Amino acid sequence: AQKVTQAQTEISVVEKEDVTLDCVYETRDTTYYLFWYKQPPSGELVFLIRRNSFDEQNEISGRYSWNFQKSTSSFNFTITASQVVDSAVYFCALRSGSQGNLIFGKGTKLSVKP
Amino acid sequence: DAGVIQSPRHEVTEMGQEVTLRCKPISGHDYLFWYRQTMMRGLELLIYFNNNVPIDDSGMPEDRFSAKMPNASFSTLKIQPSEPRDSAVYFCASSDYSGRRETQYFGPGTRLLVL
C-alpha cells in the first residue's frame, strides 16, 4: 500500500526563521515520484517540485530546498529565511510507477508571522 | 498555455439538486484526474482517465457520482442527487505521462456547498 505521512499538522514561525516540513512515504514500488504542492489561502494547488526514485540528489531553488533520503523514506522540505508570503498549506504527494494518481499527505499548515 | 480550467468556481445548491462540474485539461495532456478535498478526508482521488477512458473510479463515493470525458479537451463530474456531505472543493488535474512529464497540474477548483 502507498501512504504519505506529514506528521506536522501546523507550524508557526516568525519571519526570517528557517523551517523544515517533514514528509515520510511508503511504497513497495521501486519506481515512484514524490511531489510537493503549495496551497495558499486562495485555495489553488501550486506545483513546487518533483523527484523520481532514482534521483536522490538534493535540490535548491532560491529559498527552498528539498532533502530526499531513500534510506529513511523521507522527502523533507526546508524554507530558508521564511517570509509572510510562504504562509500556506504544503502537501507532500506520492505517485507510484504502477498507478496514475497521487497519494497526498494530510498537509502541513505553515504560518509565518511578521 | 491557459492551464487547467474549471467551472464553475463556486456552486451553491440545495440538497437533491443535480450538480455538474466541468474541466478543460491542458492541451496535449493525456491523463485527467478528479480529486476532492475536505477537512475530514483531505485530498482524495475520485476518478482518472487516460486518453478519455476511465482507468480507476474506485474513489467515486457512490452511484450518485458520475464522470465522463467525451473528448480530450473536456470532462464533467456530475452529482445527482446532491447531499450536504458532498460539500467540498473539487479539483481537476491533468498530466502528460506519455510524454514522460510526470507532474500533475491542478485547476483552481470548484467550491461546492450543498445546503
PDB file of C-alpha atoms in Angstrom, chain A residues 8-112:
ATOM      1  CA  GLN A   8       3.329  18.189  11.487  1.00  0.00           C
ATOM      2  CA  THR A   9      -0.202  19.491  11.286  1.00  0.00           C
ATOM      3  CA  GLU A  10       0.638  23.126  11.916  1.00  0.00           C
ATOM      4  CA  ILE A  11       3.859  25.098  12.245  1.00  0.00           C
ATOM      5  CA  SER A  12       4.172  28.720  13.236  1.00  0.00           C
ATOM      6  CA  VAL A  13       7.395  30.681  12.785  1.00  0.00           C
ATOM      7  CA  VAL A  14       8.496  34.263  12.790  1.00  0.00           C
ATOM      8  CA  GLU A  15       9.661  35.833   9.567  1.00  0.00           C
ATOM      9  CA  LYS A  16      13.296  35.085   8.628  1.00  0.00           C
ATOM     10  CA  GLU A  17      13.344  31.830  10.563  1.00  0.00           C
ATOM     11  CA  ASP A  18      14.220  28.621   8.746  1.00  0.00           C
ATOM     12  CA  VAL A  19      11.578  25.907   8.788  1.00  0.00           C
ATOM     13  CA  THR A  20      11.557  22.257   7.713  1.00  0.00           C
ATOM     14  CA  LEU A  21       8.426  20.390   6.722  1.00  0.00           C
ATOM     15  CA  ASP A  22       8.649  16.639   7.108  1.00  0.00           C
ATOM     16  CA  CYS A  23       7.324  14.000   4.745  1.00  0.00           C
ATOM     17  CA  VAL A  24       7.594  10.226   5.112  1.00  0.00           C
ATOM     18  CA  TYR A  25       6.301   7.913   2.429  1.00  0.00           C
ATOM     19  CA  GLU A  26       5.566   4.223   1.997  1.00  0.00           C
ATOM     20  CA  THR A  27       5.548   2.256  -1.227  1.00  0.00           C
ATOM     21  CA  ARG A  28       6.668  -1.153  -2.424  1.00  0.00           C
ATOM     22  CA  ASP A  29       7.312   0.043  -5.949  1.00  0.00           C
ATOM     23  CA  THR A  30      10.900   0.662  -6.988  1.00  0.00           C
ATOM     24  CA  THR A  31       9.837   3.377  -9.400  1.00  0.00           C
ATOM     25  CA  TYR A  32       7.940   6.249  -7.864  1.00  0.00           C
ATOM     26  CA  TYR A  33       7.703  10.018  -7.862  1.00  0.00           C
ATOM     27  CA  LEU A  34       7.490  12.444  -4.985  1.00  0.00           C
ATOM     28  CA  PHE A  35       5.985  15.902  -5.105  1.00  0.00           C
ATOM     29  CA  TRP A  36       5.446  18.984  -3.028  1.00  0.00           C
ATOM     30  CA  TYR A  37       2.497  21.282  -3.655  1.00  0.00           C
ATOM     31  CA  LYS A  38       1.657  24.593  -2.025  1.00  0.00           C
ATOM     32  CA  GLN A  39      -1.922  25.633  -1.292  1.00  0.00           C
ATOM     33  CA  PRO A  40      -2.071  29.332  -0.387  1.00  0.00           C
ATOM     34  CA  PRO A  41      -5.145  30.839   1.283  1.00  0.00           C
ATOM     35  CA  SER A  42      -6.628  31.472  -2.169  1.00  0.00           C
ATOM     36  CA  GLY A  43      -7.033  27.712  -2.496  1.00  0.00           C
ATOM     37  CA  GLU A  44      -5.240  26.680  -5.654  1.00  0.00           C
ATOM     38  CA  LEU A  45      -2.664  23.878  -5.667  1.00  0.00           C
ATOM     39  CA  VAL A  46       0.704  25.056  -6.908  1.00  0.00           C
ATOM     40  CA  PHE A  47       3.333  22.552  -8.005  1.00  0.00           C
ATOM     41  CA  LEU A  48       6.716  23.101  -6.354  1.00  0.00           C
ATOM     42  CA  ILE A  49       8.924  20.125  -7.119  1.00  0.00           C
ATOM     43  CA  ARG A  50       9.041  16.566  -8.399  1.00  0.00           C
ATOM     44  CA  ARG A  51      11.628  13.913  -7.607  1.00  0.00           C
ATOM     45  CA  ASN A  52      11.838  10.407  -9.021  1.00  0.00           C
ATOM     46  CA  SER A  53      13.036   7.426  -7.035  1.00  0.00           C
ATOM     47  CA  PHE A  54      16.276   7.131  -8.963  1.00  0.00           C
ATOM     48  CA  ASP A  55      17.418  10.634  -8.267  1.00  0.00           C
ATOM     49  CA  GLU A  56      18.423  11.228  -4.663  1.00  0.00           C
ATOM     50  CA  GLN A  57      20.185  14.456  -5.408  1.00  0.00           C
ATOM     51  CA  ASN A  58      19.007  17.246  -3.176  1.00  0.00           C
ATOM     52  CA  GLU A  59      17.662  20.326  -4.848  1.00  0.00           C
ATOM     53  CA  ILE A  60      17.757  24.003  -4.060  1.00  0.00           C
ATOM     54  CA  SER A  61      15.585  26.640  -5.639  1.00  0.00           C
ATOM     55  CA  GLY A  62      16.072  30.045  -4.135  1.00  0.00           C
ATOM     56  CA  ARG A  63      14.991  29.881  -0.507  1.00  0.00           C
ATOM     57  CA  TYR A  64      13.514  26.407  -0.993  1.00  0.00           C
ATOM     58  CA  SER A  65      15.447  23.161  -0.665  1.00  0.00           C
ATOM     59  CA  TRP A  66      14.472  19.529  -0.619  1.00  0.00           C
ATOM     60  CA  ASN A  67      16.195  16.564   1.010  1.00  0.00           C
ATOM     61  CA  PHE A  68      15.306  13.173  -0.446  1.00  0.00           C
ATOM     62  CA  GLN A  69      16.578  10.155   1.512  1.00  0.00           C
ATOM     63  CA  LYS A  70      15.512   6.705   0.368  1.00  0.00           C
ATOM     64  CA  SER A  71      17.122   5.081   3.407  1.00  0.00           C
ATOM     65  CA  THR A  72      14.585   6.759   5.657  1.00  0.00           C
ATOM     66  CA  SER A  73      11.796   7.101   3.053  1.00  0.00           C
ATOM     67  CA  SER A  74      11.719  10.813   3.606  1.00  0.00           C
ATOM     68  CA  PHE A  75      11.388  13.840   1.361  1.00  0.00           C
ATOM     69  CA  ASN A  76      11.698  16.899   3.557  1.00  0.00           C
ATOM     70  CA  PHE A  77      11.233  20.493   2.500  1.00  0.00           C
ATOM     71  CA  THR A  78      13.120  23.415   4.009  1.00  0.00           C
ATOM     72  CA  ILE A  79      12.320  27.085   3.621  1.00  0.00           C
ATOM     73  CA  THR A  80      15.220  29.339   4.485  1.00  0.00           C
ATOM     74  CA  ALA A  81      14.581  32.841   5.779  1.00  0.00           C
ATOM     75  CA  SER A  82      10.827  32.390   5.707  1.00  0.00           C
ATOM     76  CA  GLN A  83       8.549  35.193   4.567  1.00  0.00           C
ATOM     77  CA  VAL A  84       4.919  36.012   5.261  1.00  0.00           C
ATOM     78  CA  VAL A  85       4.079  35.027   1.669  1.00  0.00           C
ATOM     79  CA  ASP A  86       5.199  31.492   2.483  1.00  0.00           C
ATOM     80  CA  SER A  87       2.147  31.076   4.699  1.00  0.00           C
ATOM     81  CA  ALA A  88       0.158  28.237   3.159  1.00  0.00           C
ATOM     82  CA  VAL A  89      -0.674  24.574   3.478  1.00  0.00           C
ATOM     83  CA  TYR A  90       2.030  22.395   1.999  1.00  0.00           C
ATOM     84  CA  PHE A  91       1.244  18.927   0.679  1.00  0.00           C
ATOM     85  CA  CYS A  92       3.642  16.102   0.037  1.00  0.00           C
ATOM     86  CA  ALA A  93       2.426  13.554  -2.516  1.00  0.00           C
ATOM     87  CA  LEU A  94       3.494  10.205  -3.941  1.00  0.00           C
ATOM     88  CA  ARG A  95       2.850   8.624  -7.276  1.00  0.00           C
ATOM     89  CA  SER A  96       3.937   5.022  -7.580  1.00  0.00           C
ATOM     90  CA  GLY A  97       5.002   3.859 -11.013  1.00  0.00           C
ATOM     91  CA  SER A  98       2.189   1.332 -11.193  1.00  0.00           C
ATOM     92  CA  GLN A  99      -0.611   3.880 -10.856  1.00  0.00           C
ATOM     93  CA  GLY A 100      -1.553   7.224 -12.243  1.00  0.00           C
ATOM     94  CA  ASN A 101      -2.942   9.163  -9.329  1.00  0.00           C
ATOM     95  CA  LEU A 102      -1.250  10.999  -6.486  1.00  0.00           C
ATOM     96  CA  ILE A 103      -1.489   9.940  -2.865  1.00  0.00           C
ATOM     97  CA  PHE A 104      -1.426  13.041  -0.694  1.00  0.00           C
ATOM     98  CA  GLY A 105      -0.381  13.584   2.861  1.00  0.00           C
ATOM     99  CA  LYS A 106      -2.720  15.485   5.167  1.00  0.00           C
ATOM    100  CA  GLY A 107      -0.749  18.669   4.694  1.00  0.00           C
ATOM    101  CA  THR A 108       1.195  20.985   6.990  1.00  0.00           C
ATOM    102  CA  LYS A 109      -0.180  24.434   7.609  1.00  0.00           C
ATOM    103  CA  LEU A 110       2.663  26.930   7.830  1.00  0.00           C
ATOM    104  CA  SER A 111       2.058  30.337   9.354  1.00  0.00           C
ATOM    105  CA  VAL A 112       4.813  32.894   9.040  1.00  0.00           C
TER     106      VAL A 112
END
